[in-house]
Structures are given as structure tokens and as C-alpha cells.
Short mmCIF file of C-alpha atoms in Angstrom, two decimals:
data_model
loop_
_atom_site.label_atom_id
_atom_site.label_comp_id
_atom_site.label_asym_id
_atom_site.label_seq_id
_atom_site.Cartn_x
_atom_site.Cartn_y
_atom_site.Cartn_z
CA MET A 1 30.38 12.53 31.67
CA LYS A 2 26.71 12.86 30.80
CA ILE A 3 25.76 14.34 27.46
CA ASP A 4 22.48 14.98 25.67
CA PRO A 5 23.49 15.63 22.05
CA PRO A 6 20.95 17.66 20.10
CA TYR A 7 19.27 16.06 17.06
CA LEU A 8 21.22 16.91 13.93
CA LYS A 9 18.76 15.08 11.72
CA PHE A 10 15.77 12.78 12.04
CA ILE A 11 14.95 10.81 8.90
CA VAL A 12 11.40 9.56 9.36
CA PHE A 13 10.44 6.33 7.56
CA SER A 14 7.09 5.93 5.84
CA GLY A 15 6.73 2.44 7.31
CA GLY A 16 7.36 3.67 10.84
CA GLY A 17 10.39 4.63 12.88
CA GLY A 18 13.38 6.49 11.59
CA LEU A 19 17.07 7.20 11.65
CA VAL A 20 18.30 9.61 14.31
CA ILE A 21 21.59 11.46 13.98
CA ARG A 22 22.82 13.43 16.99
CA GLU A 23 26.00 15.47 17.37
CA GLN A 24 27.76 17.36 20.14
CA ASP A 25 31.17 18.82 21.02
CA ILE A 26 32.77 17.13 24.02
CA LYS A 27 35.90 17.61 26.11
CA LEU A 28 38.10 14.60 26.77
CA GLY A 29 40.75 13.93 29.39
CA ILE A 30 43.73 11.64 29.06
CA GLY A 31 42.94 7.93 29.24
CA GLU A 32 39.54 6.33 29.37
CA ASN A 33 36.53 8.63 29.11
CA VAL A 34 33.09 7.27 29.94
CA ILE A 35 30.38 9.20 28.10
CA GLU A 36 26.79 8.53 29.03
CA VAL A 37 24.36 9.54 26.30
CA GLN A 38 21.02 10.60 27.68
CA ASN A 39 17.51 10.65 26.23
CA VAL A 40 17.85 7.53 24.12
CA PRO A 41 14.42 5.86 23.90
CA SER A 42 14.12 2.10 24.40
CA SER A 43 12.71 1.78 20.89
CA PHE A 44 16.20 2.32 19.45
CA ASP A 45 17.72 -0.61 17.60
CA GLU A 46 21.00 -1.57 19.25
CA ASP A 47 22.17 -3.35 16.05
CA THR A 48 22.25 -0.07 14.16
CA VAL A 49 24.09 2.12 16.66
CA ALA A 50 27.07 3.95 15.18
CA VAL A 51 29.38 6.36 16.99
CA GLU A 52 31.91 8.52 15.18
CA LEU A 53 34.52 10.77 16.74
CA ILE A 54 35.33 13.76 14.53
CA GLU A 55 38.26 16.21 14.69
CA THR A 56 40.18 14.18 17.28
CA GLU A 57 42.80 11.48 17.61
CA ALA A 58 40.86 9.84 20.43
CA GLU A 59 39.76 6.27 19.78
CA LEU A 60 36.46 4.63 20.37
CA ILE A 61 36.86 1.62 22.64
CA GLU A 62 33.35 0.34 23.14
CA ILE A 63 29.67 1.13 23.19
CA VAL A 64 27.66 -0.31 26.06
CA VAL A 65 23.94 -0.49 25.63
CA LYS A 66 21.33 -1.68 28.08
CA LYS A 67 17.62 -1.55 27.66
CA PRO A 68 15.48 -1.52 30.80
CA ASP A 69 13.72 -4.72 31.81
CA LYS A 70 10.36 -4.80 30.10
CA ARG A 71 8.56 -6.49 32.98
CA PHE A 72 9.56 -3.80 35.48
CA VAL A 73 8.80 -0.95 33.08
CA GLU A 74 5.43 -2.46 32.19
CA ASP A 75 4.69 -2.94 35.88
CA THR A 76 5.46 0.70 36.64
CA LEU A 77 3.46 1.85 33.63
CA SER A 78 0.41 -0.20 34.58
CA ARG A 79 0.52 1.29 38.08
CA GLU A 80 0.77 4.79 36.59
CA ARG A 81 -2.20 4.01 34.33
CA LEU A 82 -4.26 2.83 37.27
CA ALA A 83 -3.33 5.95 39.23
CA SER A 84 -4.37 8.22 36.34
CA GLU A 85 -7.69 6.37 36.04
CA LYS A 86 -8.20 6.80 39.75
CA ILE A 87 -7.49 10.52 39.53
CA LEU A 88 -10.09 10.89 36.81
CA SER A 89 -12.72 8.71 38.48
CA GLU A 90 -12.32 10.44 41.82
CA SER A 91 -12.33 13.96 40.42
CA VAL A 92 -15.84 15.15 41.18
CA ASP A 93 -15.60 18.35 39.23
CA LEU A 94 -13.21 18.69 36.32
CA ARG A 95 -14.46 22.12 35.33
CA THR A 96 -11.52 23.76 36.98
CA GLU A 97 -8.57 25.70 35.63
CA ILE A 98 -6.35 22.66 35.60
CA ARG A 99 -8.86 20.49 33.66
CA GLU A 100 -6.99 20.60 30.33
CA GLU A 101 -3.65 20.05 32.00
CA LEU A 102 -4.96 17.14 34.03
CA LEU A 103 -6.62 15.44 31.08
CA SER A 104 -3.54 15.83 28.92
CA LEU A 105 -1.39 14.41 31.72
CA CYS A 106 -3.68 11.38 32.12
CA GLU A 107 -3.82 10.89 28.35
CA GLY A 108 -0.03 10.95 28.25
CA VAL A 109 0.19 8.36 31.00
CA GLN A 110 -2.31 6.08 29.25
CA ALA A 111 -0.39 6.31 25.96
CA ARG A 112 3.04 5.71 27.50
CA ARG A 113 4.71 2.48 26.42
CA TYR A 114 7.89 0.62 27.14
CA GLU A 115 9.46 2.20 24.04
CA ASP A 116 9.14 5.64 25.61
CA SER A 117 11.33 4.75 28.56
CA SER A 118 15.02 5.71 28.52
CA SER A 119 17.82 3.25 27.82
CA GLU A 120 21.39 3.17 29.01
CA PHE A 121 23.82 4.16 26.30
CA VAL A 122 27.47 4.48 27.25
CA VAL A 123 30.38 5.26 24.93
CA ILE A 124 33.94 4.62 26.15
CA VAL A 125 36.65 6.63 24.44
CA ASP A 126 40.40 6.55 24.89
CA SER A 127 42.24 9.84 24.55
CA LYS A 128 46.01 10.30 24.30
CA LYS A 129 45.97 14.02 25.09
CA GLU A 130 45.66 15.76 28.44
CA GLU A 131 42.96 18.10 27.21
CA ASP A 132 41.25 17.14 24.01
CA THR A 133 38.10 18.26 22.26
CA ALA A 134 36.04 16.18 19.86
CA LYS A 135 32.79 16.09 18.06
CA ILE A 136 30.77 12.98 18.80
CA ASN A 137 28.32 11.85 16.13
CA ILE A 138 25.80 9.22 17.18
CA SER A 139 23.28 7.55 14.89
CA TYR A 140 20.71 4.85 15.50
CA PHE A 141 17.42 3.54 14.14
CA ILE A 142 14.22 4.04 16.06
CA GLY A 143 12.11 0.96 15.42
CA ASP A 144 8.91 2.47 16.67
CA PRO A 145 5.94 2.15 14.30
CA ARG A 146 4.18 4.94 16.16
CA VAL A 147 6.20 7.53 14.23
CA TRP A 148 5.58 7.64 10.49
CA TRP A 149 4.72 9.97 7.65
CA THR A 150 2.29 10.05 4.74
CA PRO A 151 2.15 12.50 1.85
CA THR A 152 -1.02 14.22 0.62
CA LEU A 153 -1.42 16.18 -2.59
CA GLN A 154 -4.05 18.86 -2.97
CA ILE A 155 -4.68 19.86 -6.56
CA ASP A 156 -6.77 22.80 -7.64
CA LEU A 157 -7.89 22.36 -11.26
CA ASP A 158 -8.96 25.11 -13.62
CA GLU A 159 -10.74 25.07 -16.99
CA SER A 160 -7.59 25.55 -19.08
CA ASN A 161 -5.92 22.27 -18.04
CA ASN A 162 -3.65 23.96 -15.54
CA ALA A 163 -3.52 23.14 -11.90
CA ARG A 164 -1.90 24.22 -8.69
CA MET A 165 -0.40 21.28 -6.84
CA THR A 166 0.28 21.64 -3.12
CA GLY A 167 2.05 18.83 -1.34
CA TYR A 168 1.80 18.23 2.38
CA ILE A 169 3.52 15.76 4.65
CA LEU A 170 1.63 14.49 7.63
CA VAL A 171 3.94 13.29 10.37
CA GLU A 172 2.38 11.23 13.11
CA ASN A 173 4.12 11.07 16.44
CA GLN A 174 2.07 8.82 18.68
CA THR A 175 4.99 8.30 21.04
CA ASN A 176 5.53 10.12 24.29
CA LEU A 177 8.73 11.66 22.96
CA ALA A 178 8.92 15.29 21.90
CA PHE A 179 11.16 16.24 18.99
CA LYS A 180 11.71 19.97 19.29
CA ASP A 181 12.84 22.11 16.37
CA ILE A 182 14.79 19.40 14.59
CA ASN A 183 15.93 18.93 11.03
CA LEU A 184 13.45 16.50 9.50
CA GLU A 185 13.93 14.37 6.42
CA PHE A 186 11.58 11.75 5.01
CA ALA A 187 12.32 8.40 3.42
CA GLU A 188 10.19 5.67 1.92
CA PHE A 189 11.29 2.70 3.93
CA GLU A 190 9.54 -0.26 5.49
CA GLY A 191 11.63 -1.37 8.43
CA VAL A 192 11.94 -5.06 9.18
CA ARG A 193 9.82 -5.76 12.23
CA LYS A 194 11.01 -8.65 14.31
CA TRP A 195 8.84 -10.71 16.61
CA GLN A 196 8.79 -8.72 19.81
CA GLU A 197 8.51 -9.66 23.41
CA PRO A 198 5.67 -8.19 25.51
CA GLY A 199 5.83 -4.48 25.97
CA GLU A 200 7.83 -3.63 22.92
CA TYR A 201 6.81 -1.53 19.95
CA GLY A 202 3.33 -0.31 20.58
CA VAL A 203 1.77 -3.37 22.11
CA GLN A 204 -1.79 -2.23 22.59
CA THR A 205 -1.98 -0.16 19.44
CA THR A 206 -3.31 -2.90 17.13
CA GLU A 207 -4.66 -6.39 17.49
CA THR A 208 -1.82 -7.73 15.38
CA ALA A 209 0.72 -6.13 17.65
CA VAL A 210 -1.00 -7.65 20.68
CA TRP A 211 -0.97 -11.09 19.13
CA GLN A 212 2.60 -10.80 17.92
CA SER A 213 3.76 -9.56 21.26
CA GLN A 214 2.21 -12.35 23.30
CA PRO A 215 4.02 -15.58 24.09
CA PRO A 216 2.97 -18.50 21.82
CA ASN A 217 0.86 -20.29 24.45
CA VAL A 218 -1.55 -17.37 24.85
CA PRO A 219 -4.55 -17.55 22.48
CA PRO A 220 -5.11 -14.58 20.18
CA PRO A 221 -7.61 -11.93 21.25
CA PRO A 222 -11.20 -12.71 20.21
CA GLY A 223 -12.25 -11.12 16.96
CA SER A 224 -8.77 -10.92 15.48
CA PRO A 225 -8.88 -11.57 11.74
CA GLN A 226 -7.62 -14.98 10.65
CA VAL A 227 -4.84 -13.56 8.49
CA GLN A 228 -3.44 -11.58 11.35
CA ARG A 229 -3.66 -14.52 13.69
CA SER A 230 -1.50 -16.66 11.48
CA THR A 231 1.54 -14.41 12.05
CA GLY A 232 2.72 -16.25 15.13
CA MET A 233 1.11 -19.62 14.41
CA PRO A 234 3.45 -21.69 12.16
CA GLN A 235 6.14 -21.87 14.83
CA LEU A 236 3.63 -22.80 17.51
CA ARG A 237 2.01 -25.44 15.28
CA GLY A 238 5.40 -26.98 14.53
CA GLU A 239 6.27 -27.13 18.20
CA MET A 240 2.91 -28.73 19.06
CA LEU A 241 3.29 -31.37 16.35
CA LYS A 242 6.80 -32.16 17.55
CA GLU A 243 5.51 -32.58 21.10
CA LEU A 244 2.67 -34.82 19.91
CA ARG A 245 5.07 -37.07 18.01
CA ARG A 246 7.30 -37.33 21.07
CA LEU A 247 4.35 -38.33 23.26
CA LYS A 248 3.26 -40.99 20.75
CA LYS A 249 6.75 -42.49 20.82
CA ILE A 250 6.65 -42.74 24.62
CA LYS A 251 3.37 -44.67 24.47
CA MET B 1 12.98 21.10 6.82
CA ARG B 2 12.96 22.21 10.44
CA ALA B 3 9.95 21.32 12.53
CA SER B 4 8.81 20.14 15.94
CA LEU B 5 6.99 16.88 16.52
CA PRO B 6 5.09 17.13 19.79
CA PRO B 7 4.10 13.85 21.48
CA LEU B 8 0.74 12.21 20.65
CA LYS B 9 0.09 14.66 17.84
CA LYS B 10 -0.05 14.81 14.05
CA THR B 11 1.93 17.54 12.37
CA ARG B 12 1.11 18.68 8.84
CA LEU B 13 4.03 20.23 7.05
CA PRO B 14 4.00 22.12 3.75
CA TRP B 15 6.14 20.29 1.20
CA PHE B 16 5.87 22.09 -2.14
CA ASP B 17 3.52 24.33 -4.08
CA GLU B 18 3.77 24.65 -7.85
CA GLU B 19 1.87 25.06 -11.10
CA VAL B 20 1.44 21.86 -13.12
CA GLN B 21 -0.15 20.93 -16.43
CA VAL B 22 -2.96 18.38 -16.54
CA GLU B 23 -3.90 15.79 -19.13
CA ILE B 24 -7.05 13.73 -18.81
CA GLU B 25 -6.77 10.22 -20.22
CA ARG B 26 -9.95 8.30 -20.96
CA GLU B 27 -10.13 4.78 -22.22
CA ILE B 28 -12.48 1.91 -22.84
CA THR B 29 -11.07 -1.58 -23.02
CA VAL B 30 -13.19 -4.33 -24.54
CA GLU B 31 -12.10 -7.93 -24.30
CA TYR B 32 -14.38 -10.37 -26.09
CA SER B 33 -14.79 -14.03 -25.42
CA VAL B 34 -16.86 -16.55 -27.42
CA THR B 35 -19.64 -16.10 -24.86
CA ASN B 36 -19.86 -12.33 -24.44
CA VAL B 37 -19.35 -11.53 -28.14
CA GLN B 38 -22.72 -13.20 -28.73
CA TYR B 39 -24.58 -11.04 -26.19
CA ASP B 40 -27.28 -8.76 -27.58
CA SER B 41 -25.98 -5.81 -25.58
CA PHE B 42 -22.94 -5.35 -23.45
CA VAL B 43 -22.09 -2.52 -21.03
CA HIS B 44 -18.59 -1.11 -20.83
CA THR B 45 -17.34 1.52 -18.44
CA THR B 46 -15.15 4.40 -19.42
CA GLN B 47 -12.07 4.77 -17.28
CA ARG B 48 -10.49 8.13 -16.61
CA ARG B 49 -7.29 9.27 -14.99
CA TYR B 50 -5.49 12.56 -14.54
CA VAL B 51 -1.86 12.87 -15.52
CA PHE B 52 0.02 15.80 -14.02
CA LEU B 53 3.14 17.02 -15.77
CA LEU B 54 5.58 18.22 -13.16
CA PRO B 55 7.69 21.26 -14.10
CA GLN B 56 10.75 19.84 -12.36
CA GLU B 57 11.88 16.38 -11.41
CA ARG B 58 10.62 15.58 -7.97
CA GLU B 59 10.22 12.26 -6.21
CA ILE B 60 6.61 11.84 -5.18
CA PRO B 61 5.82 8.53 -3.49
CA ALA B 62 2.44 6.80 -3.35
CA SER B 63 0.10 9.50 -2.04
CA GLN B 64 -3.47 10.39 -1.49
CA ILE B 65 -4.77 13.08 -3.87
CA ILE B 66 -7.60 15.53 -3.30
CA LEU B 67 -8.80 17.14 -6.53
CA MET B 68 -10.50 20.49 -6.20
CA THR B 69 -12.26 22.95 -8.45
CA ASP B 70 -13.08 26.49 -7.36
CA GLY B 71 -11.67 25.71 -3.94
CA LEU B 72 -14.07 22.80 -3.34
CA PRO B 73 -13.02 19.15 -3.26
CA PHE B 74 -14.72 16.89 -5.83
CA ILE B 75 -12.65 13.70 -6.04
CA THR B 76 -10.38 11.86 -3.66
CA THR B 77 -8.04 9.51 -5.43
CA SER B 78 -4.48 8.26 -5.14
CA THR B 79 -1.26 7.87 -7.08
CA ASN B 80 1.43 5.23 -7.06
CA GLY B 81 4.07 7.93 -7.54
CA ASN B 82 5.63 9.70 -10.48
CA ILE B 83 7.48 8.27 -13.48
CA SER B 84 9.98 11.00 -14.41
CA GLU B 85 7.87 14.16 -14.87
CA ARG B 86 4.51 12.34 -15.22
CA LEU B 87 2.35 11.81 -12.15
CA PRO B 88 -0.71 9.70 -13.02
CA THR B 89 -3.60 9.13 -10.66
CA SER B 90 -5.28 5.75 -10.33
CA TRP B 91 -8.06 4.93 -12.82
CA LEU B 92 -11.55 6.17 -11.98
CA VAL B 93 -14.92 5.30 -13.50
CA ASP B 94 -16.05 8.09 -15.84
CA PRO B 95 -19.84 8.35 -16.08
CA THR B 96 -19.74 11.17 -18.62
CA ILE B 97 -19.03 8.96 -21.64
CA ILE B 98 -21.87 6.49 -22.22
CA VAL B 99 -20.89 3.33 -24.08
CA GLU B 100 -23.33 0.97 -25.76
CA ASP B 101 -22.19 -2.20 -27.43
CA ARG B 102 -24.88 -4.03 -29.39
CA ILE B 103 -24.95 -6.96 -31.80
CA MET B 104 -25.98 -6.05 -35.34
CA LYS B 105 -25.86 -9.26 -37.30
CA ARG B 106 -25.03 -12.89 -36.91
CA GLU B 107 -24.10 -15.14 -39.83
CA LYS B 108 -24.14 -18.75 -38.80
CA GLY B 109 -21.51 -21.00 -40.36
CA LYS B 110 -21.68 -24.67 -41.28
CA GLU B 111 -21.31 -27.05 -38.37
CA GLU B 112 -18.73 -29.82 -38.61
CA VAL B 113 -19.11 -32.90 -36.45
CA THR B 114 -16.24 -35.25 -35.68
CA VAL B 115 -16.36 -38.37 -33.54
CA GLU B 116 -13.41 -39.82 -31.65
CA ASP B 117 -13.01 -42.92 -29.56
CA THR B 118 -12.34 -42.61 -25.88
CA PRO B 119 -10.38 -44.92 -23.56
CA TYR B 120 -13.78 -46.32 -22.48
CA PRO B 121 -15.19 -48.85 -24.97
CA ASP B 122 -18.84 -47.73 -24.59
CA LYS B 123 -18.17 -44.00 -24.90
CA ILE B 124 -17.35 -41.69 -27.77
CA LEU B 125 -16.24 -38.07 -27.94
CA GLU B 126 -18.28 -35.84 -30.22
CA THR B 127 -16.89 -32.48 -31.29
CA ARG B 128 -19.03 -29.86 -33.03
CA VAL B 129 -17.22 -26.89 -34.56
CA ARG B 130 -18.91 -23.88 -36.13
CA GLU B 131 -17.45 -20.60 -37.35
CA ASP B 132 -19.87 -17.66 -37.15
CA ILE B 133 -19.46 -14.08 -38.20
CA ILE B 134 -20.72 -11.49 -35.73
CA SER B 135 -21.14 -7.79 -36.45
CA ARG B 136 -21.20 -5.46 -33.43
CA LYS B 137 -21.49 -1.70 -33.00
CA ILE B 138 -20.00 0.32 -30.16
CA THR B 139 -21.70 3.70 -29.73
CA LEU B 140 -20.06 6.41 -27.66
CA LYS B 141 -22.05 9.36 -26.36
CA ASN B 142 -20.47 12.42 -24.81
CA GLU B 143 -22.40 13.77 -21.83
CA LEU B 144 -19.49 15.75 -20.44
CA GLY B 145 -20.76 19.09 -21.71
CA LYS B 146 -17.51 19.81 -23.57
CA ASP B 147 -15.14 18.08 -26.00
CA ALA B 148 -13.64 14.80 -24.83
CA ARG B 149 -10.85 12.65 -26.19
CA LEU B 150 -10.66 8.96 -25.49
CA THR B 151 -9.08 5.72 -26.59
CA VAL B 152 -11.18 2.70 -27.44
CA ARG B 153 -9.25 -0.53 -27.21
CA ILE B 154 -10.47 -3.91 -28.44
CA ILE B 155 -8.49 -7.00 -27.61
CA GLU B 156 -9.21 -10.13 -29.62
CA SER B 157 -8.80 -13.64 -28.31
CA ALA B 158 -7.86 -16.96 -29.94
CA ASP B 159 -11.52 -17.76 -30.68
CA VAL B 160 -12.69 -14.22 -31.49
CA GLN B 161 -10.79 -12.71 -34.39
CA MET B 162 -11.34 -9.26 -35.84
CA MET B 163 -12.17 -9.38 -39.59
CA SER B 164 -12.83 -5.74 -40.37
CA ALA B 165 -13.66 -2.45 -38.69
CA GLU B 166 -15.31 0.81 -39.68
CA PRO B 167 -13.58 3.23 -39.15
CA ILE B 168 -10.19 1.49 -39.38
CA SER B 169 -8.30 1.42 -36.12
CA THR B 170 -5.72 4.17 -35.58
CA LYS B 171 -3.24 1.74 -34.11
CA THR B 172 -3.04 -1.99 -34.65
CA ASP B 173 -0.82 -4.26 -32.69
CA LYS B 174 -2.43 -7.70 -32.79
CA PRO B 175 -4.32 -8.75 -30.70
CA ARG B 176 -4.88 -5.10 -29.74
CA TYR B 177 -6.77 -2.56 -31.87
CA GLU B 178 -6.99 1.07 -30.80
CA TRP B 179 -9.08 4.00 -31.91
CA ASP B 180 -8.37 7.57 -30.84
CA VAL B 181 -11.76 9.25 -30.74
CA THR B 182 -12.56 12.91 -30.25
CA LEU B 183 -16.13 13.53 -29.22
CA GLY B 184 -17.60 16.98 -29.52
CA LYS B 185 -20.05 18.35 -26.99
CA ASP B 186 -23.13 16.04 -26.88
CA ALA B 187 -21.81 14.19 -29.94
CA GLU B 188 -22.12 10.50 -30.75
CA GLU B 189 -19.60 8.32 -32.54
CA SER B 190 -19.69 4.64 -33.37
CA ILE B 191 -17.29 1.86 -34.28
CA GLN B 192 -18.55 -1.17 -36.23
CA CYS B 193 -16.57 -4.38 -36.19
CA ARG B 194 -16.93 -7.84 -37.71
CA TYR B 195 -15.56 -10.79 -35.83
CA GLN B 196 -15.09 -14.39 -36.78
CA ILE B 197 -15.81 -16.62 -33.83
CA ARG B 198 -15.07 -20.27 -33.44
CA ILE B 199 -17.59 -22.16 -31.36
CA GLU B 200 -16.37 -25.57 -30.34
CA LYS B 201 -18.45 -27.93 -28.22
CA THR B 202 -17.13 -31.29 -27.13
CA ARG B 203 -19.11 -33.85 -25.20
CA GLN B 204 -18.68 -37.43 -24.17
CA MET B 205 -21.64 -39.64 -25.07
CA ASP B 206 -22.66 -43.29 -25.13
CA LYS B 207 -21.62 -45.24 -28.18
CA PRO B 208 -24.75 -46.22 -30.21
CA LYS B 209 -25.46 -49.98 -29.74
CA PRO B 210 -25.53 -52.23 -32.85
CA GLU B 211 -29.28 -52.94 -32.31
CA GLU B 212 -30.03 -49.27 -32.34
CA LYS B 213 -28.00 -48.97 -35.50
CA LYS B 214 -29.99 -51.77 -37.17
CA SER B 215 -33.35 -50.41 -36.12
CA ARG B 216 -32.31 -47.02 -37.43
CA THR B 217 -31.34 -48.50 -40.83
CA LYS B 218 -34.70 -50.40 -41.00
CA SER B 219 -36.73 -47.35 -40.30
#
């Protein structure tokens, strides 16, 4: 059974990412039910996945998660990027009706990252009844720093020490995912960002991300500040020193 | 709140809109050392911040603030968030209160010289200690165009001790002295203080040789 539960709540974190809560009514048959949850981005944190079955006696057996291979996704994405560049470079006249549409499409392709691709998310449930209904509640963290929020206060002062304070929340969604008419909440939270392999979590967005995402034997990009460079260095330095000591012993 | 977040876009959402009361806090903090208390003139900057009193408890995190008057922005500042119903902005430099700090008088004290031996046989340690009394005057001038209230804070150090002040400080909590000053439009106020300062100079020098001593006694 394939389901695409609507977003019940999306709690956006100020430091990037957020907590997604999705819920849907499902019908279960007797025995093992395999439920495939769709539209789960690869930026979701598999350590934080929680599934709850409400208003049923059915039991959760297991949750199977598989993220797509980064190399293949990156390969496909780079080909798509090249194709979009080719479309633009070979378009002689873009002053046509489809100009805006075409540019937005190419922009979308250029901005697409591994984190925007879909992951496999399967929930296996065991039901004792012939025909059972349940509410499935799924929650997981999105560890994507391309979604975050910042508050802004606009204050209009008058002469008599009174003011009108208007608060705004600016939500940035630099992902390729669309969140349509969802219940938004905001939290001040800086998620723990692990060292990521190539392709994960907004690789080309910042120099730091590029450096952090590269394997240790690749030098940092030129012009990266020294502080940022040091993020991946201690481990590499330790390994190099260890290797040097080993070589000296051999001599 | 319900909203849509389209891809590759920024969405600005209204959060709240309410009337708040404003307090403007101004302060000047002066910290003297043995060196700067002896300067002829000394420039201090007045610091100003806005404190907004929220009508209801609301959690406001660290935010950017745009202050406006008559619908036009005039300052962009920030806040680290509210503490209960108070929401203070970060401190800003206030150019409307001009502060002048000048020396008025210096009374030199008697110098005491002590000599100590050092671990090196041909060297001695000479210490010269003098206690001076310095009188300084801080003049505050209001160029705001309306009444202004501010706090002047003087913090003494181990070698610069406050002896007396005119007018007497409104709040004393050693080593901190505070004056609450209200300045009328274009008005000037001053605070005069006397400080006792301890100037101590230590130097290592060559021990005078016996021949030098003898020649000195002969002459």
C-alpha cells in the first residue's frame, strides 16, 4: 500500500531543518501490511523516525528506510544541470511566452540537490483483524540547513514613548520541496550537523559545506577562510602523523 | 499558523502586531586607570538603548529590529530576546549627549623610594611610590533638543580611589558610583570628583660600585 500522508505540522528550526509530523487514516488487512510512505526527502534523519499507530490494535513490526545512493543521484543531477545549461545556451531567443517557465525550470534544476531526492520509507504493520482502520502518525527530522527562519521586528515610535511593534517571520525554503498549506510552527534550535559525505546537505551552498563534504585527501577550495578550513583538518592531521611514524619505523 | 512554503523562495509571515511602551536608557561608563586619570582631556561616548515593555508575555528570540518614525526607518539594530516583559535592544552610540572629561587640578604627593636586593649580586630593585590627588570634571551637554535622562557610572580601580564627588552619587556600591542625571533641553550639567592615585614605578638597576660611592662622598 502506498500512502502520502499530509503534513499535520512542520516545526521549522532557526538553525536549519525541522521536525515534520504527518498523519493519515489507513485501512489494514489481516496479517502483515506493507505501507510505503511517499514523498520523504533524502534529507530526513533516519535516527529520528517515529511511527505511531492510533485507534487500532495493530502492531508496528518494523520500519525500513533506504536512502538513494548519493553517487548515482549526483550523477543524474549533474547530467540534468548540463542539459539545462545546454537548453539556455542554445536558446537563440528567450523572448517567447515560455521564457519565464523555462528559466524557472532551469533554475530549479540547477538548485536541485541530493537532499531533494525521494527516499524509501516502508512501515510494516501486523493486524489481527480482517478489516481494520488506523491512523498512522509519522514524524522525522529534516536535517536540511536550506530551510530556516529568522524573526524581524518593525517598530514605529511616536513622541509620547509609545510604539507599535510588528513582528514578522521570514521562512527561507531554498530546497526544491514545496510545502503547501501546512501548519507551521517555529522553534529556536540548532541541529547537530554531522560530517557529511559528498552530495548531502547543501553541498555547493557554502565553502564550508564544500570543504566538509569532501573526502579528507582533497584540498580545500582556494580562498576558504582558515577557520573554516580547520573543520575537517584535525582528523586528517592525526592520520598523516600516524602514517609518518609508521614509515619511520619501517626505515 | 497555516502557510505555504514554495521551493527556492522566502516567505514573510505576519507574527504579531501590538502597542508597546518604550523606555530609552542612556548611560556613560567611565573606568579610570593610573594612566588615563592623568590625561588632560578624555572622551567618553554615551550609550543608548531602547527597552520595549511588552503588554503580554511573549517569547521573542534574538531578532533584527528596524526602528521607524513617521513611517520612515531611522535605525537598524538587534535584540538578544526578551527577559519577561522587557525587550531591550543592543547598545548604540548616542551622539546627542556630548561628554567632556577634563583634569582640573593635580596635587603631587611625596615620593618614597625603597631599594631591594635582587637574586643578581650586581643589581638592585628600586621602587618609587607616590600618591597624588587628581580633580576631574565631567561635563554633560544635551544636544537632543528635548529633555534627556541618563546614568553616569564611574568605576574605581585598586590604584584610583574616589575621595569625594560633587554632587554626591545617587547610588554607591564600591567600586561603582552612579549618578542619575536629568538634562533639560540644551542644558549642561557637571560632576566633579577627586581621586587619590597611587603611582608605583619599579625598575631594576646596577648596584652602585664602592669606588663610585667613595668618589661621591669625597665630592
